[in-house]
Short mmCIF file of C-alpha atoms in Angstrom, two decimals:
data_model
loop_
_atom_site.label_atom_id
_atom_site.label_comp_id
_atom_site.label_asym_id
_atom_site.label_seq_id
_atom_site.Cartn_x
_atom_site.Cartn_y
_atom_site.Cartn_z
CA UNK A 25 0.00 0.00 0.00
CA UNK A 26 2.84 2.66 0.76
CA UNK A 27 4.33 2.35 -2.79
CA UNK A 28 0.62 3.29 -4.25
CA UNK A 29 0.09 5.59 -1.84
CA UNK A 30 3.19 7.66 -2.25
CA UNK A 31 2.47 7.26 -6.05
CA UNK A 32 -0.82 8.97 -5.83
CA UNK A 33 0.62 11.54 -3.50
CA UNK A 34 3.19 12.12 -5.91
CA UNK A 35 0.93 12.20 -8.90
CA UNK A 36 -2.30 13.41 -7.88
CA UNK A 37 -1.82 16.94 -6.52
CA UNK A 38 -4.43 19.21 -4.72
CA UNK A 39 -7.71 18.28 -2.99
CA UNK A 40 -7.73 14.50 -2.35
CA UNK A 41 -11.78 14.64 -1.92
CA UNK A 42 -12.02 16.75 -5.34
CA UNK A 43 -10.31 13.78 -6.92
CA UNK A 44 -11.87 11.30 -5.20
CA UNK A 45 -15.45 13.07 -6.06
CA UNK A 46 -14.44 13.12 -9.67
CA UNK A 47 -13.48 9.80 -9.77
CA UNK A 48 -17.00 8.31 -7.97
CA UNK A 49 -18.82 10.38 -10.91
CA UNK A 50 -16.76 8.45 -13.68
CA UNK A 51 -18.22 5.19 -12.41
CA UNK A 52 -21.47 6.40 -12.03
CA UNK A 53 -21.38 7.57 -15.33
CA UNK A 54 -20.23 4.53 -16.56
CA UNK A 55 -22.84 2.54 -15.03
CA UNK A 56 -25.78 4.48 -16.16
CA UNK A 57 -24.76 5.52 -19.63
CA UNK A 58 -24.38 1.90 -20.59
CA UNK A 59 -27.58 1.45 -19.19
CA UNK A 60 -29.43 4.43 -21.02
CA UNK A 61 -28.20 3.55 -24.25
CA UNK A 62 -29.40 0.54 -24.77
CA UNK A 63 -32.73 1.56 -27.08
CA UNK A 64 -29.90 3.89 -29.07
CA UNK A 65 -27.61 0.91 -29.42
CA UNK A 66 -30.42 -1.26 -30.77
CA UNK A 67 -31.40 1.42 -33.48
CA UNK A 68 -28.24 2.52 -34.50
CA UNK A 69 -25.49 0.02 -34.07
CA UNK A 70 -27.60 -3.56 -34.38
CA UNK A 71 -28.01 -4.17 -30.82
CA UNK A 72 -23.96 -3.83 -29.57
CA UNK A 73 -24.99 -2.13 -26.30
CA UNK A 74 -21.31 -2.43 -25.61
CA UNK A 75 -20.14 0.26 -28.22
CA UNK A 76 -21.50 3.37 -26.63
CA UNK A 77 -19.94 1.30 -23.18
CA UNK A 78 -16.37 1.69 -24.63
CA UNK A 79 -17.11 4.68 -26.70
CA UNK A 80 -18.44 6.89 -23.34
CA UNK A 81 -15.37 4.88 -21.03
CA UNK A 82 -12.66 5.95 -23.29
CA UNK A 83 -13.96 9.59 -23.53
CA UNK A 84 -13.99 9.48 -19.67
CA UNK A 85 -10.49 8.76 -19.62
CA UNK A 86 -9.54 11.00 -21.91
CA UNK A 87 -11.42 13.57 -19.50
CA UNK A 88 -9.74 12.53 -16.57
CA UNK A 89 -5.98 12.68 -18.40
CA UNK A 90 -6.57 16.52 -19.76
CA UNK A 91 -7.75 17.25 -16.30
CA UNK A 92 -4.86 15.29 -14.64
CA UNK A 93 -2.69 17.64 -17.50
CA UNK A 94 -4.32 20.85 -16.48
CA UNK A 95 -3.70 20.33 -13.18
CA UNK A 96 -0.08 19.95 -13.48
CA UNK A 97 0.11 23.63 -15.07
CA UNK A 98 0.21 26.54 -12.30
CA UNK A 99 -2.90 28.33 -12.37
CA UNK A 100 -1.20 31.94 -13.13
CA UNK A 101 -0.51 30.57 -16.78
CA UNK A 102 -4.43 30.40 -17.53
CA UNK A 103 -5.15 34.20 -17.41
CA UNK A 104 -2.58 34.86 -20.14
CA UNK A 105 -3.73 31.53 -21.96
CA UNK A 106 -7.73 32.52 -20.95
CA UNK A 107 -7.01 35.35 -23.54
CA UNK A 108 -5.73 33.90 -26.36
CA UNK A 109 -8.51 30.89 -26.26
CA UNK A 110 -11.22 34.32 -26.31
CA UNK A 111 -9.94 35.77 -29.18
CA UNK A 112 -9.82 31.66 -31.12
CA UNK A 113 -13.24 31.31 -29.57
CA UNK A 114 -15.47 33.96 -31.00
CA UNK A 115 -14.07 33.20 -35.02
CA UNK A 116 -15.21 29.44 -33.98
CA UNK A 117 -18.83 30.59 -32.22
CA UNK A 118 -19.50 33.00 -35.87
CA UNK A 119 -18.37 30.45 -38.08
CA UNK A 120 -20.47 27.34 -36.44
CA UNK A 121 -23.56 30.12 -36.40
CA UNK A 122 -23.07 31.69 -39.85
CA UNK A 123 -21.42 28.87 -41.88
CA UNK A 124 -23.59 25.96 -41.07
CA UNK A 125 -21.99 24.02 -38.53
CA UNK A 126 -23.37 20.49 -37.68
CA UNK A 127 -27.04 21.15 -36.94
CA UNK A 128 -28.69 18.94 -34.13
CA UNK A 129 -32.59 20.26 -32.80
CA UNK A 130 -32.88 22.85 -35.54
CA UNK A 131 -29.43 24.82 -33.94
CA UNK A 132 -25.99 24.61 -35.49
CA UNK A 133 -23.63 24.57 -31.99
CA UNK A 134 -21.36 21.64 -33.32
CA UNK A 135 -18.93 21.66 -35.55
CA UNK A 136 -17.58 17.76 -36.35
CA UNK A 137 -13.27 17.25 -35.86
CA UNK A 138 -12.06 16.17 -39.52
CA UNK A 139 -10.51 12.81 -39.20
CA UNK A 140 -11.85 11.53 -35.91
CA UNK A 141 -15.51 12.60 -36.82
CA UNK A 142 -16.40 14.13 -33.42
CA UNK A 143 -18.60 16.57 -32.82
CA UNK A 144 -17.08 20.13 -30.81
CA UNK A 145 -19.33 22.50 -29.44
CA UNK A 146 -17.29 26.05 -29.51
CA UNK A 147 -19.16 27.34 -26.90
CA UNK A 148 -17.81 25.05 -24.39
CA UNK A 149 -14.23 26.72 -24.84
CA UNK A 150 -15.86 29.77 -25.20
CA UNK A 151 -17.54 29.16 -21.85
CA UNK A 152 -14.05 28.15 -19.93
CA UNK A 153 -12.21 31.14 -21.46
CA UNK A 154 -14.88 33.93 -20.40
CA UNK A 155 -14.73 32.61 -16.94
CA UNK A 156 -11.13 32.63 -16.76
CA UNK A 157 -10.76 35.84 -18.63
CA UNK A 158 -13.56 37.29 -16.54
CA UNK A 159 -11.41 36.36 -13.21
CA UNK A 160 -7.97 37.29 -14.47
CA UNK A 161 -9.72 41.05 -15.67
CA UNK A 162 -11.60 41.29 -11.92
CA UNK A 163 -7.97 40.05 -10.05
CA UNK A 164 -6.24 43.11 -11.68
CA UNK A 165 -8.41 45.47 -11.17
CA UNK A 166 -9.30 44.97 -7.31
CA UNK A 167 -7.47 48.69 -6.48
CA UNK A 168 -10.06 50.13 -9.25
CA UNK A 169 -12.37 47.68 -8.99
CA UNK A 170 -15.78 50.22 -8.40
CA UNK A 171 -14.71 52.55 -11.45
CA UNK A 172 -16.79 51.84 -14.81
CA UNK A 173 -14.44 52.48 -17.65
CA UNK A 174 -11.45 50.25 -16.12
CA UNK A 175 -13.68 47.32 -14.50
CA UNK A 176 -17.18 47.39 -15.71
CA UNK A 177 -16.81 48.00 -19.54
CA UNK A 178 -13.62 45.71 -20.42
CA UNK A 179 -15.89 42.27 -18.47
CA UNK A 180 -18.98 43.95 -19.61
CA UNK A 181 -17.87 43.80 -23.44
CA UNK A 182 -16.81 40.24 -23.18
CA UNK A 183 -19.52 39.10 -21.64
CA UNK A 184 -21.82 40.43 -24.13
CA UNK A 185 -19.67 38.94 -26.84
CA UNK A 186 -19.45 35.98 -25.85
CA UNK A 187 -22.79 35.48 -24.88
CA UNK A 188 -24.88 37.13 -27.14
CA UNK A 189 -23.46 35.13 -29.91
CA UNK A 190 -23.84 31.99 -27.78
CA UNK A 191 -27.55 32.76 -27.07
CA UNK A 192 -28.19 32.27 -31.03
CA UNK A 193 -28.40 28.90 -31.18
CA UNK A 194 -28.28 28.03 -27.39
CA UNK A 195 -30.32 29.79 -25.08
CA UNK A 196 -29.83 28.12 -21.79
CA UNK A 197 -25.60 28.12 -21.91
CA UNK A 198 -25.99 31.61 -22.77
CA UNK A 199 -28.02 32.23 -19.56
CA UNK A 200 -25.96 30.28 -17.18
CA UNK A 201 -23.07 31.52 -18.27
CA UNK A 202 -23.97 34.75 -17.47
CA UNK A 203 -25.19 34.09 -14.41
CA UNK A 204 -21.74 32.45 -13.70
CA UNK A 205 -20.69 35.67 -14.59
CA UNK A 206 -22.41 37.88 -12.48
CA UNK A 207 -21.53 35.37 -9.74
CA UNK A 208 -18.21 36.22 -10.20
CA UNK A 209 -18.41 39.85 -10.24
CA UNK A 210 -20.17 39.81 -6.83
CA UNK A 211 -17.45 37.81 -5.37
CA UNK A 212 -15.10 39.93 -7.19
CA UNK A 213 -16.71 43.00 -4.72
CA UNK A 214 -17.87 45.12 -8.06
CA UNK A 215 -20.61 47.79 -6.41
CA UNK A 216 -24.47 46.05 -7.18
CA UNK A 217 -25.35 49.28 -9.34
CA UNK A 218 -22.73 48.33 -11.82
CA UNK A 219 -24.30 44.99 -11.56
CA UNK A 220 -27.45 46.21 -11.87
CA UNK A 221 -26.06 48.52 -15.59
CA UNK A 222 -24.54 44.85 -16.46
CA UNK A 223 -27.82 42.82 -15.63
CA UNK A 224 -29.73 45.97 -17.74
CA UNK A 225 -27.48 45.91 -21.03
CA UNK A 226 -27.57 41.93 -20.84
CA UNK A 227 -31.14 41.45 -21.18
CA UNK A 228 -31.01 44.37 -24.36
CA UNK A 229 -28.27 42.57 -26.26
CA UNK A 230 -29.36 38.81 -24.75
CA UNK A 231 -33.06 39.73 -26.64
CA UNK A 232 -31.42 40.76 -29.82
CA UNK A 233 -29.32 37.85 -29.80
CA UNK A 234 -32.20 35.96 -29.01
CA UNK A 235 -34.55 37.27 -31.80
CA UNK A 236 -32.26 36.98 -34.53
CA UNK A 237 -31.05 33.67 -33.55
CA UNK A 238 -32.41 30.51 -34.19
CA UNK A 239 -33.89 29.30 -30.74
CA UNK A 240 -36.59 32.13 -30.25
CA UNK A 241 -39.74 29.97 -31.22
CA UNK A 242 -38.30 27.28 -28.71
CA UNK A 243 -37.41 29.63 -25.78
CA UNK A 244 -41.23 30.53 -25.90
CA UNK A 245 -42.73 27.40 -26.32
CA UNK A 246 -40.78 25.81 -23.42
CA UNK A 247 -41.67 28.63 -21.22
CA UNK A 248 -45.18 29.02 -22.27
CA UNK A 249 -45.51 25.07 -21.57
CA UNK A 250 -43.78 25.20 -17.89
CA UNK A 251 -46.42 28.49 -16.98
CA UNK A 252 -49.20 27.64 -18.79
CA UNK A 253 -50.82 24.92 -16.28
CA UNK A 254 -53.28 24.30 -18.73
CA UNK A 255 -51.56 23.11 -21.36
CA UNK A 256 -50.61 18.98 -21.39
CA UNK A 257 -47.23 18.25 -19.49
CA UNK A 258 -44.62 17.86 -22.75
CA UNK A 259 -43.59 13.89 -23.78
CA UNK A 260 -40.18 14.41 -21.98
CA UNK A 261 -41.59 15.51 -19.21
CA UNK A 262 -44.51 13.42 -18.56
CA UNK A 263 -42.08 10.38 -18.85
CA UNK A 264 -39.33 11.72 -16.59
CA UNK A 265 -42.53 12.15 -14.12
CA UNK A 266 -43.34 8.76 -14.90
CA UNK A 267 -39.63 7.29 -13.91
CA UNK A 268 -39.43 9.20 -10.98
CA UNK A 269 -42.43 7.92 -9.81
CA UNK A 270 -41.87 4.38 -10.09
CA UNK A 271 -38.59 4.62 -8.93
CA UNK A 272 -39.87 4.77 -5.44
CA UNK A 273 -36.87 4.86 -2.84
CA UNK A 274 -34.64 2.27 -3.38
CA UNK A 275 -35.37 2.24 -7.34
CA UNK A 276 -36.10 -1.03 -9.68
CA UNK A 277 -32.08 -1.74 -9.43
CA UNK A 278 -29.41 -1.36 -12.43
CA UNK A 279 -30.31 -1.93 -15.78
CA UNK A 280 -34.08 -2.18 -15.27
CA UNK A 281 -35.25 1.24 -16.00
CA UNK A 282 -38.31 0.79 -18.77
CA UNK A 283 -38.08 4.93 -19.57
CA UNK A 284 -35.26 4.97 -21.09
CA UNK A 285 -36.85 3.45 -24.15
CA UNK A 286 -39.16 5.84 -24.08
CA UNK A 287 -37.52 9.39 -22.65
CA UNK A 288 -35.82 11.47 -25.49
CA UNK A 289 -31.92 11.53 -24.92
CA UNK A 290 -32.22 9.52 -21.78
CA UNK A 291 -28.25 9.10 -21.56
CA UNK A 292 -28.08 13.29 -22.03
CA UNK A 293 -31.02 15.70 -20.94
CA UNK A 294 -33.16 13.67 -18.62
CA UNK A 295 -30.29 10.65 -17.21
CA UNK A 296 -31.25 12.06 -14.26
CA UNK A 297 -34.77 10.76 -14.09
CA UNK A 298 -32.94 7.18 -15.50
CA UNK A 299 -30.89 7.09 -12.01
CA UNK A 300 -33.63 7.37 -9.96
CA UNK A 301 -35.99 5.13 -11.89
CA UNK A 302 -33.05 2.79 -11.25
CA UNK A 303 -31.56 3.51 -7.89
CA UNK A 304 -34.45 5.32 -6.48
CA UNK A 305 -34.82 8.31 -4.00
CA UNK A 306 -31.80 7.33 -2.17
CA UNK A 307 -29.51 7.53 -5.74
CA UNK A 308 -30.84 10.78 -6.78
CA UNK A 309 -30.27 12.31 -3.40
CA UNK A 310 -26.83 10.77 -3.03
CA UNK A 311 -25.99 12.45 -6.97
CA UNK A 312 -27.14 15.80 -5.26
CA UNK A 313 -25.23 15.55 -2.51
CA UNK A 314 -22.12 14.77 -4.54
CA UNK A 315 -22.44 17.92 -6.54
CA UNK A 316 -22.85 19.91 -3.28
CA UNK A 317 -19.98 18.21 -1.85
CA UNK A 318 -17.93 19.35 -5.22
CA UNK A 319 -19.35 23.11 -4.62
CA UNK A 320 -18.12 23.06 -1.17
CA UNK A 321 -14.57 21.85 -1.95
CA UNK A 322 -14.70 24.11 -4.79
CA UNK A 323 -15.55 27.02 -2.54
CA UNK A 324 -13.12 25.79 -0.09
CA UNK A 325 -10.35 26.10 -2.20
CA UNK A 326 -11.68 29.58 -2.61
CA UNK A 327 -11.20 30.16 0.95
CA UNK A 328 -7.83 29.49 1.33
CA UNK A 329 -6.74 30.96 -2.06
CA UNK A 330 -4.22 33.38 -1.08
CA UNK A 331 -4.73 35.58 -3.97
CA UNK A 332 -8.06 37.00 -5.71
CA UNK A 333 -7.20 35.18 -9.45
CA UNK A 334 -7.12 31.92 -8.05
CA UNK A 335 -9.87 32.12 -5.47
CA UNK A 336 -12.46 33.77 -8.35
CA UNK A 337 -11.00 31.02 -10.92
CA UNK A 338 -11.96 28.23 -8.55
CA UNK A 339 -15.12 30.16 -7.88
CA UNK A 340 -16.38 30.75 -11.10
CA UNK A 341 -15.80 27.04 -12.65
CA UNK A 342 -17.01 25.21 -9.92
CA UNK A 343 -20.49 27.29 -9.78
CA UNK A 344 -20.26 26.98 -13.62
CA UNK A 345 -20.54 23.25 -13.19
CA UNK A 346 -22.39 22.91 -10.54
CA UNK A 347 -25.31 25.70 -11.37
CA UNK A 348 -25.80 23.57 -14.77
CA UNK A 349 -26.27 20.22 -12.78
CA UNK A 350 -29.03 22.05 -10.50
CA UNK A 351 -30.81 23.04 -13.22
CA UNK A 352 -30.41 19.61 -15.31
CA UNK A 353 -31.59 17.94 -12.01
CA UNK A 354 -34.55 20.75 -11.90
CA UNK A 355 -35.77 20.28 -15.24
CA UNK A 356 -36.03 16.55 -14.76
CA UNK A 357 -38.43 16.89 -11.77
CA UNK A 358 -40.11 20.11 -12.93
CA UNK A 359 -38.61 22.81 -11.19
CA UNK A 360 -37.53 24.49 -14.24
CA UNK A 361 -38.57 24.83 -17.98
CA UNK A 362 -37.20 22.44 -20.48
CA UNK A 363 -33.54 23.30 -21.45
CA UNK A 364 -31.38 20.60 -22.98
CA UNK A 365 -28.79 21.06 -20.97
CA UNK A 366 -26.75 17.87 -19.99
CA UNK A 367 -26.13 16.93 -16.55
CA UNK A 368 -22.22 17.47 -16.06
CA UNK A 369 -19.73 14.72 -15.23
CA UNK A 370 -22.75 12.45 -15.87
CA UNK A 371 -24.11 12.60 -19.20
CA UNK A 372 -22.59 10.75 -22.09
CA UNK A 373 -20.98 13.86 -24.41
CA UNK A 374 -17.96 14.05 -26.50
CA UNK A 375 -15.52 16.86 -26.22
CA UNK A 376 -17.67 18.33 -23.17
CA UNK A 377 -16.45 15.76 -21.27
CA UNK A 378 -12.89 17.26 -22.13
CA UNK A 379 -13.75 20.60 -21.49
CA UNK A 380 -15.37 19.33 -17.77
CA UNK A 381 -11.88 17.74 -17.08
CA UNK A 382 -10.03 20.43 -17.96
CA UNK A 383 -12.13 22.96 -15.95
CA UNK A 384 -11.74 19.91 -13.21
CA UNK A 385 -8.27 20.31 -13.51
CA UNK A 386 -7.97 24.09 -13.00
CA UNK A 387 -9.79 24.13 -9.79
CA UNK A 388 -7.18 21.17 -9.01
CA UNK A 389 -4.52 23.28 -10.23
CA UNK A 390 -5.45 26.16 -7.59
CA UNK A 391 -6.24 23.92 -4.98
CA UNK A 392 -2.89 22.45 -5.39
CA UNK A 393 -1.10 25.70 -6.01
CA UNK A 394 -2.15 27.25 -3.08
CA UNK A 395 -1.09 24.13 -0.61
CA UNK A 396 2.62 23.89 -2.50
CA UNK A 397 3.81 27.81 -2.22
CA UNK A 398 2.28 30.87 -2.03
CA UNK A 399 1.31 32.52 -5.66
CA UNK A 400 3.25 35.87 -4.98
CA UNK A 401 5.72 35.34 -2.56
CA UNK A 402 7.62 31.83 -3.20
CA UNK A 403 6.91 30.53 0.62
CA UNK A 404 5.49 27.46 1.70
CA UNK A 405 2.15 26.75 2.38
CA UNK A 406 2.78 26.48 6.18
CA UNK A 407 3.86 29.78 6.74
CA UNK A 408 1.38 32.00 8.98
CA UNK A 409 -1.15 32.93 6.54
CA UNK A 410 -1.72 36.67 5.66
CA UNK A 411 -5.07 38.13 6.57
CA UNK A 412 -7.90 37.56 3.80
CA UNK A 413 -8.11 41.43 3.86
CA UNK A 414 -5.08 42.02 2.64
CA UNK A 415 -4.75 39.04 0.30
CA UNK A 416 -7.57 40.83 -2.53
CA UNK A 417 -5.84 44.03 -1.83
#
């Protein structure tokens, strides 16, 4: 046991529970994936349920190595590199809109990888580069950080960018991400009536966006069906109802969920109703309490972040995360209007699950930067720690 243990210690740097968290969602994710595909691996590939087992395994991995990578790189490096993946970002976001990327649900998001034939969304490196830029911006300007033309307009500019053109063809990342946004420029101490200008010119350009986008007609359907009580509950909805009910508390047991031939994208939108069809009450709570457990390690690492970057980095990627599983979890049990978002670290995706390692990693990164040395001055971690006034000043 010593020789793995000092391996792990050696290899796996940071929060030991983060990891360990992560690492309990991969074989969750395993385990119900293989199960929800089964109706898709009958249509499309013949009946090899086992395909979309190895396909959605080997992504996993591939997840956990970039955010085993990531992690390895000190956290400083991402505000320069936060930058540079903006300004590759928005070229991607126009060109997927404007050029015909690969359109799924009436909304060209994807764009397939020649060669390997996967499908990328760009607004999932959009999405980790505006939260990273958005920190690294807020972190240098904490001395000016209640005057408009140095704070406010720079963030307020990207954030419009970035998500106006993202709320085009999808509605809901567009929304979270600027509520991730805003998250992070209350933590970052900017006054609330700059928030308030922010919140003001992002429902202006997030309705023209919206209007001359694709996903209007949708946006208003979905919310006219979740407020209009007498309209019929929609087909996903009324069998996500219909899993959670029969689920009961201990569920029907692996394998034996009967929605999932029914429920569209039951590996995707709604594999949250799948788990507790299958494990019950007691599975979907223990799934929430993970992703609470992963906001408070998240937040932890925020506490002890001995500089504002770091702390708002870790911040705004792990409420990025976990503020899309709440409302993935809410839609399933009808909290929430329909949104097609995927339930993160659980779904079966392709390059997202990349994108959720690497973001992974990062918070790792901090974590792990901030119990090895102290960002600005070079000493150990032991050392008496400075006052958490003085470390944003």
């Amino acid at each position: 046991m010593d020789p793995i243990k000092t391996w792990l210690q050696r290899n796996l740097k940071g929060d030991p529970i983060l990891w360990a968290i992560v690492i309990l969602f991969s074989f969750i994710s395993i385990a119900v994936v293989y199960s929800a595909t089964g109706t898709l691996a009958y249509k499309k590939m013949s009946g090899n349920t086992e395909y979309f087992l190895f396909k959605h395994t080997s992504l996993i991995v591939v997840g956990l190595a970039f955010m085993w990578l990531a992690h390895r790189i000190d956290y400083r490096y991402y505000s320069r590199l936060s930058l540079y993946a903006l300004l590759a970002s928005v070229p991607l976001l126009l060109f997927t809109f404007f050029m015909g990327g690969t359109t799924l649900n009436d909304a060209s998001r994807w764009l397939t990888i020649p060669v390997i034939n996967q499908t990328f969304q760009p607004s999932d490196l959009a999405k980790l580069a505006l939260i990273s830029h958005v920190a690294s911006m807020l972190s240098r300007r904490q001395q000016n950080v209640q005057d408009f033309k140095t704070t406010l307009l720079p963030v307020m500019l990207w954030v419009g960018l970035i998500c106006g053109i993202i709320i085009m063809s999808n509605a809901s990342t567009a929304l979270l991400l600027f509520g991730t946004c805003l998250l992070l420029m209350f933590i970052g101490r900017v006054p609330l009536k700059q928030m308030t200008v922010m919140v003001a010119i992002g429902a202006i350009v997030g309705g023209i966006g919206l209007a001359s986008g694709q996903r209007l007609k949708t946006v208003q359907s979905r919310i006219e069906n979740f407020t209009d009580k007498t309209k019929p509950v929609p087909f996903q909805l009324e069998h996500s109802y219909i899993a959670i009910a029969t689920g009961g508390i201990t569920g029907k047991g692996p394998g034996q969920s009967t929605e999932r031939n029914i429920l569209p994208h039951p590996y995707s939108d709604f594999i949250y109703a799948v788990i507790i069809e299958e494990y019950g009450f007691v599975g979907g709570a223990f799934v929430l309490f993970l992703y609470l457990a992963f906001l408070y390690r998240g937040l932890k690492t925020v506490m002890n972040s001995y500089g504002a970057f770091g702390g708002l980095l870790s911040a705004g990627l792990s409420f990025s995360l976990v503020l899309q599983a709440m409302v993935n979890m809410g839609v399933a049990v009808g909290l929430g209007p329909i949104t097609g978002l995927p339930l993160p670290l659980l779904s079966m995706g392709g390059t997202s699950l990349i994108f959720t390692g690497i973001s992974i990693g990062i918070i790792l990164s901090v974590s792990r930067g901030e119990r090895e040395v102290r960002p600005m001055t070079g000493e150990p971690a032991d050392t008496p720690r400075i006052p958490k006034k003085t470390a944003y000043a």
